[in-house]
Structures are given as structure tokens and as C-alpha cells.
Coordinates of C-alpha atoms in Angstrom, one line a residue:
M1 CA -38.2 176.7 60.7
N2 CA -40.7 178.7 58.7
I3 CA -41.1 175.8 56.3
Q4 CA -41.6 173.4 59.2
M5 CA -44.3 175.6 60.8
A6 CA -46.0 176.1 57.4
T7 CA -46.0 172.4 56.7
A8 CA -47.3 171.5 60.1
S9 CA -50.0 174.2 60.0
S10 CA -51.2 173.1 56.5
S11 CA -51.3 169.5 57.5
L12 CA -53.1 170.3 60.8
S13 CA -56.1 171.9 59.1
Q14 CA -56.4 169.1 56.5
T15 CA -56.1 166.4 59.2
Q16 CA -59.0 168.2 61.0
K17 CA -61.1 167.6 57.9
K18 CA -60.4 163.9 58.1
M19 CA -61.4 164.0 61.8
N20 CA -64.7 165.7 60.8
T21 CA -65.4 162.9 58.2
I22 CA -64.8 160.3 60.9
A23 CA -67.0 162.1 63.3
T24 CA -69.9 162.2 60.8
N25 CA -69.5 158.5 60.1
I26 CA -69.7 157.6 63.8
A27 CA -72.7 160.0 64.4
N28 CA -74.6 158.1 61.6
V29 CA -73.8 154.6 62.7
N30 CA -77.5 153.9 63.3
T31 CA -78.9 155.9 60.4
A32 CA -80.8 153.8 57.9
G33 CA -79.3 153.7 54.5
Y34 CA -76.3 155.9 55.4
K35 CA -73.1 155.4 53.4
S36 CA -69.8 156.1 55.1
R37 CA -67.1 158.3 53.6
E38 CA -63.3 158.0 53.7
A39 CA -60.9 160.9 53.4
T40 CA -57.6 160.3 51.6
F41 CA -54.6 162.6 51.5
Q42 CA -52.2 163.7 48.8
N43 CA -48.9 165.6 48.9
L44 CA -49.3 169.3 48.7
L45 CA -47.0 171.0 46.2
T46 CA -49.1 173.9 45.1
Q47 CA -47.1 176.4 47.3
T48 CA -43.3 176.2 46.7
Y49 CA -40.2 178.2 47.2
A50 CA -38.4 179.4 44.0
N51 CA -41.0 177.8 41.7
Q52 CA -39.5 179.2 38.5
T53 CA -37.0 177.4 36.3
G54 CA -34.1 178.7 34.5
E55 CA -31.1 180.8 35.6
A56 CA -32.6 184.0 34.1
T57 CA -35.6 183.8 36.4
E58 CA -33.8 182.4 39.4
P59 CA -30.6 184.5 40.1
G60 CA -28.5 183.0 42.9
R61 CA -30.4 179.7 43.0
E62 CA -28.3 177.1 44.8
T63 CA -30.7 174.1 44.8
P64 CA -30.9 171.7 41.8
E65 CA -33.4 172.5 39.1
N66 CA -36.8 170.8 39.5
L67 CA -36.3 170.4 43.2
R68 CA -39.4 171.7 44.9
I69 CA -40.4 172.0 48.6
G70 CA -43.8 170.8 49.5
F71 CA -46.1 172.2 52.2
G72 CA -47.5 169.2 53.9
S73 CA -50.6 167.4 52.6
K74 CA -54.2 168.0 51.9
V75 CA -57.4 166.0 51.6
G76 CA -57.4 164.9 48.0
L77 CA -60.6 162.9 47.9
T78 CA -63.5 162.0 50.2
A79 CA -64.7 158.7 48.7
L80 CA -68.2 157.3 49.3
N81 CA -68.3 153.7 50.4
H82 CA -71.2 151.9 48.6
K83 CA -70.9 148.6 50.4
Q84 CA -74.3 147.1 51.3
G85 CA -75.4 147.7 54.9
S86 CA -76.9 145.0 57.1
A87 CA -80.6 144.2 57.0
Q88 CA -82.8 145.0 60.0
E89 CA -86.3 143.6 60.2
T90 CA -88.9 146.2 61.4
G91 CA -92.2 144.5 60.4
R92 CA -93.5 147.9 59.3
N93 CA -95.1 147.8 55.8
L94 CA -93.8 151.3 54.9
D95 CA -90.1 150.3 55.6
L96 CA -88.4 149.2 52.4
M97 CA -84.8 147.9 52.0
L98 CA -83.1 148.2 48.7
E99 CA -80.6 145.5 47.6
G100 CA -78.3 146.0 44.7
E101 CA -75.1 147.7 43.7
N102 CA -75.2 151.5 43.2
V103 CA -79.0 151.7 43.1
Y104 CA -81.2 154.3 44.8
F105 CA -84.8 155.4 45.3
R106 CA -85.7 158.5 43.3
V107 CA -87.4 161.2 45.3
Q108 CA -88.7 164.7 44.5
N109 CA -87.0 167.6 46.3
G110 CA -88.5 170.8 45.0
D111 CA -87.7 171.1 41.3
S112 CA -84.9 168.5 41.4
V113 CA -84.6 164.8 41.8
N114 CA -82.6 163.3 44.7
Y115 CA -81.4 159.8 45.4
T116 CA -81.5 157.9 48.7
R117 CA -81.0 154.4 50.2
D118 CA -83.1 155.3 53.2
G119 CA -86.4 153.4 52.8
S120 CA -88.2 154.5 56.0
F121 CA -91.2 155.9 54.2
E122 CA -94.3 157.6 55.5
I123 CA -97.8 158.5 54.2
Q124 CA -98.4 162.3 54.2
N125 CA -101.8 163.9 54.2
Q126 CA -101.9 167.3 52.4
N127 CA -105.4 168.6 52.1
G128 CA -106.9 165.2 51.5
A129 CA -104.1 164.1 49.1
F130 CA -102.2 161.0 50.5
S131 CA -98.6 160.8 49.3
L132 CA -95.7 158.4 49.9
V133 CA -92.8 160.4 51.2
T134 CA -89.4 160.1 52.9
G135 CA -88.8 161.1 56.5
R136 CA -87.9 164.6 55.2
G137 CA -91.3 164.9 53.4
N138 CA -89.9 164.5 49.9
A139 CA -92.2 162.6 47.5
I140 CA -91.3 159.1 46.3
L141 CA -91.4 158.9 42.5
D142 CA -92.8 156.2 40.2
T143 CA -91.2 155.2 36.9
N144 CA -93.0 158.0 35.0
G145 CA -91.4 160.6 37.3
N146 CA -94.6 161.4 39.1
A147 CA -95.1 161.5 42.9
I148 CA -96.8 158.4 44.3
T149 CA -100.2 159.7 45.4
F150 CA -103.2 157.7 46.6
D151 CA -106.9 158.5 46.0
R152 CA -107.7 157.5 49.6
N153 CA -105.7 156.7 52.7
P154 CA -104.4 153.1 52.2
S155 CA -105.3 150.6 54.8
E156 CA -102.8 148.1 53.4
I157 CA -99.7 148.4 51.3
S158 CA -97.8 145.6 49.8
I159 CA -94.5 145.9 47.8
T160 CA -93.0 143.1 45.7
E161 CA -89.3 142.3 45.3
A162 CA -89.4 144.1 41.9
G163 CA -90.7 147.3 43.5
E164 CA -94.3 147.1 42.5
L165 CA -96.5 148.8 45.1
V166 CA -100.1 147.9 45.6
A167 CA -102.2 150.1 47.9
T168 CA -105.6 148.9 49.1
D169 CA -108.1 151.2 50.9
A170 CA -110.7 150.3 53.4
N171 CA -113.3 149.6 50.6
G172 CA -111.0 147.1 48.9
N173 CA -110.0 149.4 46.0
E174 CA -106.5 149.0 44.7
Q175 CA -103.9 151.3 43.1
T176 CA -100.7 150.0 41.6
F177 CA -97.4 151.9 41.2
Q178 CA -93.9 150.9 40.1
L179 CA -91.2 152.5 42.3
S180 CA -88.6 154.4 40.4
I181 CA -85.2 152.9 41.2
A182 CA -82.1 154.5 39.6
K183 CA -78.7 152.9 39.0
I184 CA -75.9 155.4 39.1
D185 CA -73.2 154.7 36.6
R186 CA -70.6 156.8 38.4
P187 CA -71.6 156.8 42.1
Q188 CA -68.7 159.1 43.0
A189 CA -70.6 161.8 41.1
L190 CA -73.2 161.8 43.8
V191 CA -73.2 165.0 45.9
N192 CA -74.5 164.8 49.5
V193 CA -77.3 167.4 50.0
G194 CA -78.1 166.5 53.6
G195 CA -80.9 164.4 55.1
N196 CA -79.3 161.2 53.8
E197 CA -80.0 162.2 50.2
F198 CA -77.8 162.8 47.2
S199 CA -78.0 164.8 43.9
L200 CA -76.2 164.4 40.6
Q201 CA -74.2 167.1 38.9
E202 CA -73.9 165.2 35.7
N203 CA -76.3 163.0 33.8
D204 CA -75.0 159.6 35.0
E205 CA -78.4 158.1 35.8
L206 CA -79.7 154.8 34.5
V207 CA -83.2 153.8 35.6
A208 CA -83.6 150.1 36.1
L209 CA -87.1 149.2 35.0
N210 CA -87.0 145.4 34.9
G211 CA -86.0 144.8 38.5
E212 CA -83.1 142.6 37.5
E213 CA -80.5 144.9 39.0
Y214 CA -82.1 145.4 42.4
K215 CA -84.5 143.8 44.9
T216 CA -86.7 145.4 47.5
R217 CA -87.6 143.9 50.8
Q218 CA -90.7 145.1 52.6
G219 CA -90.6 145.3 56.4
Y220 CA -86.8 145.7 56.4
L221 CA -84.4 148.6 56.5
E222 CA -80.8 148.8 55.3
M223 CA -78.7 150.0 58.2
S224 CA -75.6 152.1 58.0
N225 CA -72.5 150.5 56.5
V226 CA -70.2 152.3 59.0
D227 CA -67.7 149.9 60.6
L228 CA -67.6 151.3 64.2
T229 CA -64.4 149.4 65.1
N230 CA -62.6 150.7 62.1
E231 CA -63.8 154.3 62.5
T232 CA -62.7 154.3 66.2
T233 CA -59.3 153.0 65.2
E234 CA -59.0 155.7 62.5
M235 CA -60.1 158.4 65.0
I236 CA -57.4 157.4 67.5
S237 CA -54.8 157.4 64.8
T238 CA -55.9 160.8 63.5
Q239 CA -56.0 162.3 67.0
R240 CA -52.4 161.3 67.5
L241 CA -51.5 162.8 64.1
L242 CA -53.2 166.1 65.2
Q243 CA -51.2 166.0 68.4
F244 CA -47.9 165.4 66.5
Q245 CA -48.6 168.3 64.1
S246 CA -49.5 170.7 67.0
Q247 CA -46.3 169.7 68.8
A248 CA -44.3 170.4 65.6
I249 CA -45.8 173.9 65.4
K250 CA -44.9 174.5 69.1
M251 CA -41.3 173.3 68.6
A252 CA -40.9 175.5 65.5
D253 CA -42.2 178.5 67.5
E254 CA -39.8 177.8 70.3
M255 CA -36.9 177.5 68.0
M256 CA -37.7 180.8 66.3
G257 CA -38.0 182.5 69.6
L258 CA -34.6 181.1 70.6
A259 CA -33.0 182.2 67.4
N260 CA -34.4 185.7 67.9
T261 CA -33.0 185.8 71.4
I262 CA -29.5 184.8 70.2
K263 CA -29.6 187.4 67.5
R264 CA -30.4 190.2 69.9

């Protein structure tokens, strides 16, 4: 009965983590550039009874050698789904959709470089310096690793499919920049840092300079790749699993109470 309660308790806490993942996906169903996550489970064998082998270390052992008792399951991996989201036309010249596998805009976040698929950009005016930034205010980088900054407030911005940005001010003066687009060799190495941005713990970055591995579409946004129908189905299934585990704990508690009553 102790084993039953421990197993159900362990699985209950881990199942709640999956529910949290599903809730985050559903909450971001309309977030531009959001990539959904999927939690997968593995059998938990890290806590066992009589975990030593050999008669000298296990006096009185009655179970066969190498037989171990697991304690439920745990979330083994929360995988990022990199499937391309649907395109939504906005008509806004600062909205930019990125098409391509495992490619991201490079943005400056303090002293570090982050990566995002959210192309809803803005122009920020800081003491007369006009910069292209994300919705969080992080600067968009060019291929030289510099923030894209304009001499004057652009009156018109055009962006080619290869990511070349041309800013024209009211006097007809032009500035040209090449957006820095990075391809991540191992996308599962991306770490979510909030605000729909990711960081890399390891050097798995490959900057695509020639535009052959990606395409940008001005006036469009890539929407979330969350499948609401699938997430709702997973939520219902996970809720039932939570109820089952809670009931298992309740039954184990009642049986232990009954056993104590009989003993007295």
C-alpha cells in the first residue's frame, strides 16, 4: 500500500507538469511565432526497494536478483515542435514572417543573443536614435552582429525575400541592412527565456547569409503552430489521468486506515 501511494503521488506531480505544458500551449494559440511543446514520460526507477545486489548486502532477500520496483513515471523530455505555423497577412510593413526549417531572427538581449520567430517588429526612438526592435524592445541584429539603427525615422521600409531591409526617410535617403537569420543545427538545444525568445547553451548556431535556407515575407506574421483540437484532447486525457491518480492515493489511504483499525 505504501508503494501504491508513493507511485501514485510521484506520477501525480509529474502529470501536473504535462498539464502545465498543455495550458501554456493553449494560452499561446494566438501568439505570433510561438512553437508548441510536448511533454513525454519515462518510467521512474531511480527510487527502489532493496537496490543492492548480492546476498552479502541483502540478507533475507526473497525477490529475484535484478528485480526492481519502480515509483511511477516522470517527465523525461519536453520537446519543442518546430513545425511551420500558418501565415497571417497583416499589411503592416514592420511585420515579417520567416519561412524555413529551424531558422530564427537574431536579437540582442543585454549582453547575449537571443533567437525568435516572432516578426512583429517596431521602431523605437531612444534620444533621437531610431532602432528596429522586437515587441520586448530587444534590438534586431544585422549580419555583422550590430543593432539595426536608422539615421532618421524611416517613412518607408521594404524587405526582400532574402532579408535585405531598405529604409527610406522623408527626404528620400536610403539605408540598407541585411537581417541576421540563424539556422540552429540542434533546435532542441534552444532554451526558452520568455517573451517568445530562446537562447543557446551550446554553440550550435549557423548563420545563413545567402538566403537559400529561408525566405522572409513582409506584411505577414507566422502564427502559433499549436493545434487547439489536439491540445484540448490531450488536456481532457491528462485530466482523467490526474483524477485516476488522485483516486489511487485516496484508496491507498483508506486501505491503510482499515489495516490500522484491524490491527488495533
